[in-house]
CSV table of C-alpha atoms and ligand atoms in Angstrom, one decimal:
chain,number,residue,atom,x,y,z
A,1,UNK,CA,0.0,0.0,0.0
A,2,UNK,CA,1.2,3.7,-0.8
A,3,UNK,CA,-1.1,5.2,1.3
A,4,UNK,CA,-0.4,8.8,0.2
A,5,UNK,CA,2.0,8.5,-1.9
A,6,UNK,CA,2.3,8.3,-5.8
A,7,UNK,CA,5.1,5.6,-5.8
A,8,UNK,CA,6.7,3.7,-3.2
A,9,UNK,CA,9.6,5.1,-3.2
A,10,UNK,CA,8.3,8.1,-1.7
A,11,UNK,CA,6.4,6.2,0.7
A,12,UNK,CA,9.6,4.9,1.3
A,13,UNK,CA,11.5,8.0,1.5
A,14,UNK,CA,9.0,9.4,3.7
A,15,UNK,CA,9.4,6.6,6.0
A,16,UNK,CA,12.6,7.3,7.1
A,17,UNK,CA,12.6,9.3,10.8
A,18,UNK,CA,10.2,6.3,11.6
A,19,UNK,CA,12.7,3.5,10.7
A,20,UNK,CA,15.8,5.1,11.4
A,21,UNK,CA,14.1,5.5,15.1
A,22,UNK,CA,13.0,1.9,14.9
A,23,UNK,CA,16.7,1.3,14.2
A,24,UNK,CA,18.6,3.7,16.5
A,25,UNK,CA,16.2,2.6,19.3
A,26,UNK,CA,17.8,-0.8,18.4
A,27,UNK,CA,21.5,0.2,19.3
A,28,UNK,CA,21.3,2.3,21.6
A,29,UNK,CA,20.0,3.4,25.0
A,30,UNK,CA,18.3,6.6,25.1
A,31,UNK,CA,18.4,7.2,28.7
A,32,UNK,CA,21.9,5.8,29.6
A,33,UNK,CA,23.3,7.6,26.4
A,34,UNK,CA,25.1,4.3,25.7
A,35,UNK,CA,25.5,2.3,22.7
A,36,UNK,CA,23.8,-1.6,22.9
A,37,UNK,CA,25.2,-3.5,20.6
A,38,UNK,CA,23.4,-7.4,20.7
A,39,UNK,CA,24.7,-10.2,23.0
A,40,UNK,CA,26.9,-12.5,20.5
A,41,UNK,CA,28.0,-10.4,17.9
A,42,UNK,CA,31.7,-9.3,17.4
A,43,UNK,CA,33.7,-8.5,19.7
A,44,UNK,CA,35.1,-5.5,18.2
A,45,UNK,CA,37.9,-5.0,21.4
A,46,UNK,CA,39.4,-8.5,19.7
A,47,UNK,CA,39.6,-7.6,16.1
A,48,UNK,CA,42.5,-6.1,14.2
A,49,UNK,CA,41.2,-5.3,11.2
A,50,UNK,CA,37.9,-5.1,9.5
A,51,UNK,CA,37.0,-6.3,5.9
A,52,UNK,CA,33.8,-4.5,4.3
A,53,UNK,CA,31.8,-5.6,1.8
A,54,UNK,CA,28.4,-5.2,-0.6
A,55,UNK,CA,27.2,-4.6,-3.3
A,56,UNK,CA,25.4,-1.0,-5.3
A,57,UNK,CA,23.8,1.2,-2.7
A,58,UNK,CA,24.7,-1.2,0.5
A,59,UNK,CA,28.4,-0.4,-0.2
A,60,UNK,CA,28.2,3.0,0.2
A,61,UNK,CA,26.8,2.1,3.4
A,62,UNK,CA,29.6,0.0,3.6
A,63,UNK,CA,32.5,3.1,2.5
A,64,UNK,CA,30.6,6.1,4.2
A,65,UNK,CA,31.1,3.3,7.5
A,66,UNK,CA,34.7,2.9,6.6
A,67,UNK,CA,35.5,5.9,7.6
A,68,UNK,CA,33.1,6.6,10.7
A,69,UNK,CA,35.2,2.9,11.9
A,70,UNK,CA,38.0,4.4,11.3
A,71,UNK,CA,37.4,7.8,12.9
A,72,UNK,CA,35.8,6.7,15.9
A,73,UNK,CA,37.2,3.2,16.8
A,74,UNK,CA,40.4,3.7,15.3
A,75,UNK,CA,39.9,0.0,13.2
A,76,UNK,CA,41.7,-0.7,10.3
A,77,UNK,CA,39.1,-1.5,7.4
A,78,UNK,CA,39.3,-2.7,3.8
A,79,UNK,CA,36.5,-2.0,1.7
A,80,UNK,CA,35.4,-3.5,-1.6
A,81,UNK,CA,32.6,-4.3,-4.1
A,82,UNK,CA,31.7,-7.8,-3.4
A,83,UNK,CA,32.1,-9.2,-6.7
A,84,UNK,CA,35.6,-7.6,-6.5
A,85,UNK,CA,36.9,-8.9,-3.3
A,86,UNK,CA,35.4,-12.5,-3.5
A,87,UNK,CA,37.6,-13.0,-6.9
A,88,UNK,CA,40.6,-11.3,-5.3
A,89,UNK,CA,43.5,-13.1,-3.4
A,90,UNK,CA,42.6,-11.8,-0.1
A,91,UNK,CA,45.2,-12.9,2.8
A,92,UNK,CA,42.9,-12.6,5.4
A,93,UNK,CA,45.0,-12.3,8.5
A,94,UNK,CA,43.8,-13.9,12.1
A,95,UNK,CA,42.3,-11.8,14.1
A,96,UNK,CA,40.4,-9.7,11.5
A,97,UNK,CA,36.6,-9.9,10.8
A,98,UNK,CA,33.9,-9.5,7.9
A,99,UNK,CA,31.4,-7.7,7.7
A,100,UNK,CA,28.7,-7.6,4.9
A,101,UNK,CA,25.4,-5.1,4.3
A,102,UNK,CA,22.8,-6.2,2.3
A,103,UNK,CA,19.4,-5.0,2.3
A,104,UNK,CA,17.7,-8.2,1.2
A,105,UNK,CA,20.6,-10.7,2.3
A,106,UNK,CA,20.2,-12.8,-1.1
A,107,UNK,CA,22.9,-11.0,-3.2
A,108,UNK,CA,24.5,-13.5,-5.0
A,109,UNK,CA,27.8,-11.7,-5.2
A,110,UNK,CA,27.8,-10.3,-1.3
A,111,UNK,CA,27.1,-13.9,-0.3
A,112,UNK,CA,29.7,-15.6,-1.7
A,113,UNK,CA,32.6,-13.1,-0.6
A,114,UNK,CA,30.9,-13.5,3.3
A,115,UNK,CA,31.2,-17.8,2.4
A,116,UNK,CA,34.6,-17.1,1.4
A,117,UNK,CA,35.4,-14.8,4.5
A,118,UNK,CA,34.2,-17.1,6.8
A,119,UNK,CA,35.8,-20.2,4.9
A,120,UNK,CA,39.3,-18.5,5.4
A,121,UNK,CA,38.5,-18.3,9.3
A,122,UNK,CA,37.0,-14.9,9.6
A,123,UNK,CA,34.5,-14.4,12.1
A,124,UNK,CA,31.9,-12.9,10.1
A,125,UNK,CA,28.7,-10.6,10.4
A,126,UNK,CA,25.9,-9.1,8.1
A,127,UNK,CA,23.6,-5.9,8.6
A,128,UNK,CA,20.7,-6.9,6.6
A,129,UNK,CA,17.0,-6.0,6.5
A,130,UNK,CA,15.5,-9.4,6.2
A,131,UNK,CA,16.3,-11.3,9.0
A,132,UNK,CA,15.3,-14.9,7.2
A,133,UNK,CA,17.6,-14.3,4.6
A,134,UNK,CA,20.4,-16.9,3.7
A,135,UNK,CA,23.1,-14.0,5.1
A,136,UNK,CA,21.8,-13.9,8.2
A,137,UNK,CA,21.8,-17.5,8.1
A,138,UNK,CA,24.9,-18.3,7.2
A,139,UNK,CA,26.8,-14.9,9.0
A,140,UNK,CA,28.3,-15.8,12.6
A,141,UNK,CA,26.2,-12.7,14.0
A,142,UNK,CA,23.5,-10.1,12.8
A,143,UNK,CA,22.9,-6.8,12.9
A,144,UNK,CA,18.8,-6.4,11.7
A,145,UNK,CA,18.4,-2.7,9.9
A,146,UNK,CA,15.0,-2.5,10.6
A,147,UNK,CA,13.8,-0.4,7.9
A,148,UNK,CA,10.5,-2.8,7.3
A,149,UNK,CA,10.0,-4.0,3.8
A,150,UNK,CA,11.2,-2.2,1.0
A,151,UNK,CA,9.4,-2.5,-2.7
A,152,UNK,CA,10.8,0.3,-4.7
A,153,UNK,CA,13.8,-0.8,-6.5
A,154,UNK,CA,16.3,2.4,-5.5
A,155,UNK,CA,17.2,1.2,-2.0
A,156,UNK,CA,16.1,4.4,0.0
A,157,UNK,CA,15.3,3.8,3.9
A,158,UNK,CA,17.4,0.8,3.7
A,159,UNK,CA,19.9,2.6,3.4
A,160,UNK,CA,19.4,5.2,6.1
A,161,UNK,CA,19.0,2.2,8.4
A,162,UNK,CA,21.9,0.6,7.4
A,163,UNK,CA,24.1,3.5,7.9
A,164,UNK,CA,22.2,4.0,11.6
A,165,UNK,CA,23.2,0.9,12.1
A,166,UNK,CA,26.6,1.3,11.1
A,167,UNK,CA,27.1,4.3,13.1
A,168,UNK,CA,25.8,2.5,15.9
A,169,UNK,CA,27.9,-0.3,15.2
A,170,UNK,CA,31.1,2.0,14.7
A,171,UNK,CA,30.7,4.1,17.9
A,172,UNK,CA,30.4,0.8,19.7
A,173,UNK,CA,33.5,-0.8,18.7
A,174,UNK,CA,35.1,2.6,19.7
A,175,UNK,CA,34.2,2.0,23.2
A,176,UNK,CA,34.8,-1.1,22.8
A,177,UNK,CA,38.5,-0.5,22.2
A,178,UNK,CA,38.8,2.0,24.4
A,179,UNK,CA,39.1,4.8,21.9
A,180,UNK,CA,36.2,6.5,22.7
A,181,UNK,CA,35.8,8.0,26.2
A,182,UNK,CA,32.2,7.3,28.4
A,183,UNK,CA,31.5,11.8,27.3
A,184,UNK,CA,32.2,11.2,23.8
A,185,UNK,CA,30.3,8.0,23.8
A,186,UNK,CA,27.1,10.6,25.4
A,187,UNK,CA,27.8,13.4,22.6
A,188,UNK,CA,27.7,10.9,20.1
A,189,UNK,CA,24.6,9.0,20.9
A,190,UNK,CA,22.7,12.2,22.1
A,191,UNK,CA,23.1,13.3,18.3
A,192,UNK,CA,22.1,10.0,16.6
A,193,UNK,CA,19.2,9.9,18.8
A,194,UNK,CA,18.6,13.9,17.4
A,195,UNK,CA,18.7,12.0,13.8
A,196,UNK,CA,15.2,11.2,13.0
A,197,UNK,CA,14.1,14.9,14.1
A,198,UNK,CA,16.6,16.1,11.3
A,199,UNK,CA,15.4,13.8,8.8
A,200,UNK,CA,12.2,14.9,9.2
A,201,UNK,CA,12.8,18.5,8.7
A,202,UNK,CA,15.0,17.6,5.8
A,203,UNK,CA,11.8,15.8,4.0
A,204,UNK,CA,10.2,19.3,4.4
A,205,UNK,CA,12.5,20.4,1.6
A,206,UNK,CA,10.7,17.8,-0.7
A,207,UNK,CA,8.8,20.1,-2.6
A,208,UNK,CA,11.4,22.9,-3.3
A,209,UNK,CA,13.2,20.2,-4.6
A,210,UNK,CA,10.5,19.4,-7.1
A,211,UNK,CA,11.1,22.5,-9.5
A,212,UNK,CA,15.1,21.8,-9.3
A,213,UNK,CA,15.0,18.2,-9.8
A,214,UNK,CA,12.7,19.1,-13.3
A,215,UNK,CA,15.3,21.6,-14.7
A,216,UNK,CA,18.1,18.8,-14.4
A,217,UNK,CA,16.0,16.3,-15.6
A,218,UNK,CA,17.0,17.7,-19.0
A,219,UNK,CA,20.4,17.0,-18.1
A,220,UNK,CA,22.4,14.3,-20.6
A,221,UNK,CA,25.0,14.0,-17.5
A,222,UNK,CA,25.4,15.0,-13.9
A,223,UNK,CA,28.1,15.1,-12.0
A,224,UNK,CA,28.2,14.8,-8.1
A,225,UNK,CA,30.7,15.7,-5.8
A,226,UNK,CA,31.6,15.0,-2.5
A,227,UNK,CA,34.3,15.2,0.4
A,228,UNK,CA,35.3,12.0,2.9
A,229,UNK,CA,32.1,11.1,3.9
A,230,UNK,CA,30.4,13.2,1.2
A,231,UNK,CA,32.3,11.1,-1.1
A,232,UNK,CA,30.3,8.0,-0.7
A,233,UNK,CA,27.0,10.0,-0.6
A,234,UNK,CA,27.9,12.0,-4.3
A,235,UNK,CA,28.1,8.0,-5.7
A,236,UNK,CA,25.5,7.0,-4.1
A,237,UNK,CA,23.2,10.3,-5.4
A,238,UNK,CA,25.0,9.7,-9.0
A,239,UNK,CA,23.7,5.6,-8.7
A,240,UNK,CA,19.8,6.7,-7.4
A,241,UNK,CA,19.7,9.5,-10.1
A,242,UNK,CA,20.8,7.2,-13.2
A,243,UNK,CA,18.8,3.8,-12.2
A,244,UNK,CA,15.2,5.8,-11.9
A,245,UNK,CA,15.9,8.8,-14.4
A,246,UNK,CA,18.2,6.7,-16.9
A,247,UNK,CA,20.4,10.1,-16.8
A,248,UNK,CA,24.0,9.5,-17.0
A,249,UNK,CA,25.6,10.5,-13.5
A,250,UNK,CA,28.8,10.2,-11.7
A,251,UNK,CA,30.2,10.3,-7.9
A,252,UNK,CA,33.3,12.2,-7.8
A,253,UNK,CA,35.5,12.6,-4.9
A,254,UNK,CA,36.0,16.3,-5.0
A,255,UNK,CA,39.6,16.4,-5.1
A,256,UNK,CA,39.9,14.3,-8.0
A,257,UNK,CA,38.2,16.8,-10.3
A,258,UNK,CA,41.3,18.3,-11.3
A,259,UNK,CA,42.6,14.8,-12.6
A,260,UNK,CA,40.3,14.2,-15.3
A,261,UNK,CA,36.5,15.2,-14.8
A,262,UNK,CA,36.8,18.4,-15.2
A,263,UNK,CA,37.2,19.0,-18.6
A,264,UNK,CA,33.2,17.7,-19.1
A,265,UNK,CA,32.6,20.9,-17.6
A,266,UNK,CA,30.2,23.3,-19.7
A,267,UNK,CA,26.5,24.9,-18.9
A,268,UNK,CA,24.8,21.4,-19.9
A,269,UNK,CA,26.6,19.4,-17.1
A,270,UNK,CA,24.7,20.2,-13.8
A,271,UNK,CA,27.1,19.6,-10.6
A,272,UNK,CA,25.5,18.3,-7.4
A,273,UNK,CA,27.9,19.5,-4.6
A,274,UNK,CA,27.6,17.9,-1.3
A,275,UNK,CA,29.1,20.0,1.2
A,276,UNK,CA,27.8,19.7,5.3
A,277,UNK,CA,29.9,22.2,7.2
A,278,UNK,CA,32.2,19.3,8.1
A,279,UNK,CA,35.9,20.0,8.7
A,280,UNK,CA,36.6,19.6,4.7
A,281,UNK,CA,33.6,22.5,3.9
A,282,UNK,CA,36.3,25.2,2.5
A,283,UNK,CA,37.8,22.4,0.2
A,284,UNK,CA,34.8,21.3,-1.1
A,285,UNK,CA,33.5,24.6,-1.7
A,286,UNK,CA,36.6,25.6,-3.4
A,287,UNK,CA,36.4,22.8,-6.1
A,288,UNK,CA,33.0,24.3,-6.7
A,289,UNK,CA,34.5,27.4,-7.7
A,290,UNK,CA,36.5,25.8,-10.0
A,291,UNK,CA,33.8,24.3,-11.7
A,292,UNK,CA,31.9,27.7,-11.5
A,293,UNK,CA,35.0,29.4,-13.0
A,294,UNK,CA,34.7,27.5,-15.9
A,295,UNK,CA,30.8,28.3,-16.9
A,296,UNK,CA,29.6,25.0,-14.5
A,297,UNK,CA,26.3,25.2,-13.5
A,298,UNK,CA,26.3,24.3,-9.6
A,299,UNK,CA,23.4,23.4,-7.5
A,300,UNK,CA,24.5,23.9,-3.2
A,301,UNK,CA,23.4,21.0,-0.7
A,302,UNK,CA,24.6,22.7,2.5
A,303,UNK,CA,23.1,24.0,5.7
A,304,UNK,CA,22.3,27.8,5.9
A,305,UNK,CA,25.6,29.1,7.0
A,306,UNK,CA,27.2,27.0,4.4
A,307,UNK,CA,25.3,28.2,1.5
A,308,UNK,CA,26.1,31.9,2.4
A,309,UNK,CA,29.3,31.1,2.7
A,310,UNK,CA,29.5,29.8,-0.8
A,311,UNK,CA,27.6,32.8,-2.0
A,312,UNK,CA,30.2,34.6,-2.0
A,313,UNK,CA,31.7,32.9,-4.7
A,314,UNK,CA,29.6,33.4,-7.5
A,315,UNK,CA,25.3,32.4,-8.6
A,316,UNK,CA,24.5,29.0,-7.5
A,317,UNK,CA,22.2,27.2,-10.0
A,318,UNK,CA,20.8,25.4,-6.8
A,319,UNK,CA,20.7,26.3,-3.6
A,320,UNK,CA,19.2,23.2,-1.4
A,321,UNK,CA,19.4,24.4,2.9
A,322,UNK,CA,19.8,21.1,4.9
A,323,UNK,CA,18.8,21.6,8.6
A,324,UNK,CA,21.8,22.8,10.4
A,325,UNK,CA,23.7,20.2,12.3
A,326,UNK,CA,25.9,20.1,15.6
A,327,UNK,CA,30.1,21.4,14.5
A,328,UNK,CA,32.9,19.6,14.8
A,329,UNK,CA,33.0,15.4,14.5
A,330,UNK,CA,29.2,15.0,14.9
A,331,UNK,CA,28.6,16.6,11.7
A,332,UNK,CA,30.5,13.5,9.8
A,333,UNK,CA,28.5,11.2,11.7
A,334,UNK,CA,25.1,13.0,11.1
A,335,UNK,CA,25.3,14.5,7.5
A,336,UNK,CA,25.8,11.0,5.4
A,337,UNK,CA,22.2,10.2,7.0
A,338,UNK,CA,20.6,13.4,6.7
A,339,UNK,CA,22.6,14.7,3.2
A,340,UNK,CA,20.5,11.3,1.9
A,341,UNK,CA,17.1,12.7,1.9
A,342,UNK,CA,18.0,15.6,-0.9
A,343,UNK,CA,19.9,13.4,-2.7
A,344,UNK,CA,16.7,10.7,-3.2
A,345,UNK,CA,14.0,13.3,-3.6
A,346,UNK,CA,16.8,15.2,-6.4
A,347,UNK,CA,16.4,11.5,-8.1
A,348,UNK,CA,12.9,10.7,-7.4
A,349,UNK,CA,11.4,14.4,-9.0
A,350,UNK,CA,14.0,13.8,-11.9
A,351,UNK,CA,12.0,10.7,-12.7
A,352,UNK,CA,8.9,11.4,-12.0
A,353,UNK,CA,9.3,14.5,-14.3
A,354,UNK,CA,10.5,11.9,-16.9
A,355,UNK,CA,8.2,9.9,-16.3
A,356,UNK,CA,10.1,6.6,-16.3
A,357,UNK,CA,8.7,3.5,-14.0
A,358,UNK,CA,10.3,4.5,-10.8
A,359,UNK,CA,9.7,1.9,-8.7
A,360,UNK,CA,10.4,-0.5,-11.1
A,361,UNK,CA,13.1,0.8,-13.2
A,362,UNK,CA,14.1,-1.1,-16.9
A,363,UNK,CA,16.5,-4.0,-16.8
A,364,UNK,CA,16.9,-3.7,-12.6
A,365,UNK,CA,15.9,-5.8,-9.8
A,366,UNK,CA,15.2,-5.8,-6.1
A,367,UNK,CA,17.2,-8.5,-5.7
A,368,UNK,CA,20.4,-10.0,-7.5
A,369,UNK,CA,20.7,-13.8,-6.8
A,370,UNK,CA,22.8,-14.4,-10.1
A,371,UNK,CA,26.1,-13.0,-10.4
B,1,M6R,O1,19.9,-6.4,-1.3
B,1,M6R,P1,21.2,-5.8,-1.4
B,1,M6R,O2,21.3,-4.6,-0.4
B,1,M6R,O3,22.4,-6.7,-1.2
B,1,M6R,O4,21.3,-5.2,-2.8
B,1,M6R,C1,22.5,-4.5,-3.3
B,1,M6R,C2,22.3,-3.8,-4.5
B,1,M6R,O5,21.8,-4.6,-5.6
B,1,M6R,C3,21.3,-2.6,-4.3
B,1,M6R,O6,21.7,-1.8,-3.3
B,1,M6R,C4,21.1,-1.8,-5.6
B,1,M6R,O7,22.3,-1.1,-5.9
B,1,M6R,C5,19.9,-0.8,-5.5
B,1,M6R,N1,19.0,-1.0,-6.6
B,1,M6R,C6,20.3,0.6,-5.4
B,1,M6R,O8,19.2,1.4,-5.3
């Protein structure tokens, strides 16, 4: 049932301050401020290294976690497509542990690398959505995302829920290896619990985005770009926008645009920046000037102060305000989840305004049991 909605992907997009509470409320412990990770799963205190896998939207889950792991629990992590890493000569070391995210826990690809994982003695885990699916069965612990089930073919709340998961998952194993002290442990949680509240004022932006998303829509390519944790997101947006709107688009780390990218830049390519006021805000917004100093049309996602900031550089094409969020480390641990909503409805109003089939896109499907 869509209730309201046109499609399920906006149902499902709408959905999301409800599941990602469902999730958070999961992991962690709203009173105590702690995290609550499940009896039985890893014990992150024990591992020295952690191998990351999936597959389309789930591994950006996966890479936007990489570094969240490696910020606040100070583990070493590998991450790679799945149908990469399972045909790669991994030495997996003793000591080290798999992990795997997969909204439906049937990909064929993700599967087999968590087999292989746990064939070469890795103690193995899976955040998946469907908690009777051959992953969970087969992983030595699970992490349940909780998103309820999703139809629409662009994974949307699954993958908000997978990366509240993550987080909680991350900021766990940092107190678990005594990285994280028992006030940053509070500071973090308090804003993850503050997550569904932003989510829901970001959805309020859904339709501005409407009249943005139809301009682009004309687009022949887009390019998205993004900083650390951005970097993820700006592939992720660049995957959502060309499975439902069939418009070429690319994620680009924003540093690399010097190195090659660049030169597709003219008036026809718009240029999704992704840019929370995150400790890497000037550098991102500096590679947007380059692109704007060479005729680039450049549409904003920031918060408020960001976006002035920007203005100073030069007319934005797009200007899209994202609810303001706490300074400092919390903002890399908040934006990837909130920075999501823009980037789906951007997709979703692209499509619609094409009028493609968006919940069930050409030559795609939920789920990829075949290599
Ligand atoms: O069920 P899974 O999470 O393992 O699926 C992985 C990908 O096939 C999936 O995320 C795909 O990229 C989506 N259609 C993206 O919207």
């Amino acid at each position: 049932d869509k209730g309201e909605h046109r499609h399920f992907m906006a149902k499902e997009i709408h959905e999301q301050p409800e599941v990602v509470g469902h999730t958070i409320s999961a992991y962690l412990d709203p009173v105590a401020r702690r995290v609550t990770l499940p009896e039985g799963g890893l014990d992150f205190g024990r591992i020295d290294k952690l191998t990351l896998s999936a597959c389309g939207t789930a591994y950006y889950a996966g890479l936007i976690a990489k570094y969240w792991f490696e910020t606040y629990a100070k583990l070493p992590v590998e991450a790679d497509i799945a149908s990469e890493l399972r045909y790669r000569d991994v030495p997996y070391m003793p000591g080290g542990a798999a992990l795997f995210v997969s909204q439906s826990g049937e990909t064929a690809d993700t599967l087999a690398a968590l087999k292989d994982a746990k064939a070469a003695g890795q103690q193995t885990c899976a955040v998946v959505n469907v908690p009777e699916s051959t992953m969970a069965r087969e992983a030595d612990a699970i992490y349940p995302t909780h998103a309820g089930p999703e139809i629409g073919v662009a994974s949307t709340k699954a993958f908000t829920c997978q990366l509240a998961t993550l987080a909680c998952l991350a900021i766990g194993a940092g107190v678990a290896r005594g990285v994280l002290s028992r006030e940053e442990e509070e500071r973090l949680v308090g804003a993850l619990l503050e997550v569904p509240r932003h989510l829901a004022e970001a959805l309020a932006m859904d339709e501005a985005l409407r009249d943005l998303a139809h301009e682009m829509s004309g687009a022949r390519d887009v390019l998205y770009l993004g900083r650390g944790v951005s970097f993820p997101l700006a592939m992720e947006g660049a995957l959502k926008l060309k499975e439902i709107s069939y418009i070429h688009a690319e994620g680009y780390a924003a540093g690399e645009l010097k190195h090659g990218p660049i030169a597709l830049i003219d008036e026809a390519v718009p240029v999704i920046v992704l840019a929370p006021k995150d400790a890497l805000f000037e550098k991102t917004v500096s590679n947007m000037q380059e692109v704007m100093a060479r005729g680039g049309k450049c549409c904003l996602i920031s918060d408020e102060a960001g976006l002035a900031e920007a203005a100073r550089g030069g007319e934005l094409w797009g200007r899209v305000p994202v609810p303001s969020l706490p300074e400092g480390r919390l903002t890399g641990l908040l934006a990837p989840l909130i920075y999501a909503v823009p980037v789906q409805l951007l997709a979703y109003h692209a499509a619609v305004a094409k009028g493609t089939d968006v919940d069930q896109p050409r030559n795609l499907a939920k789920s990829v049991t075949v290599e």
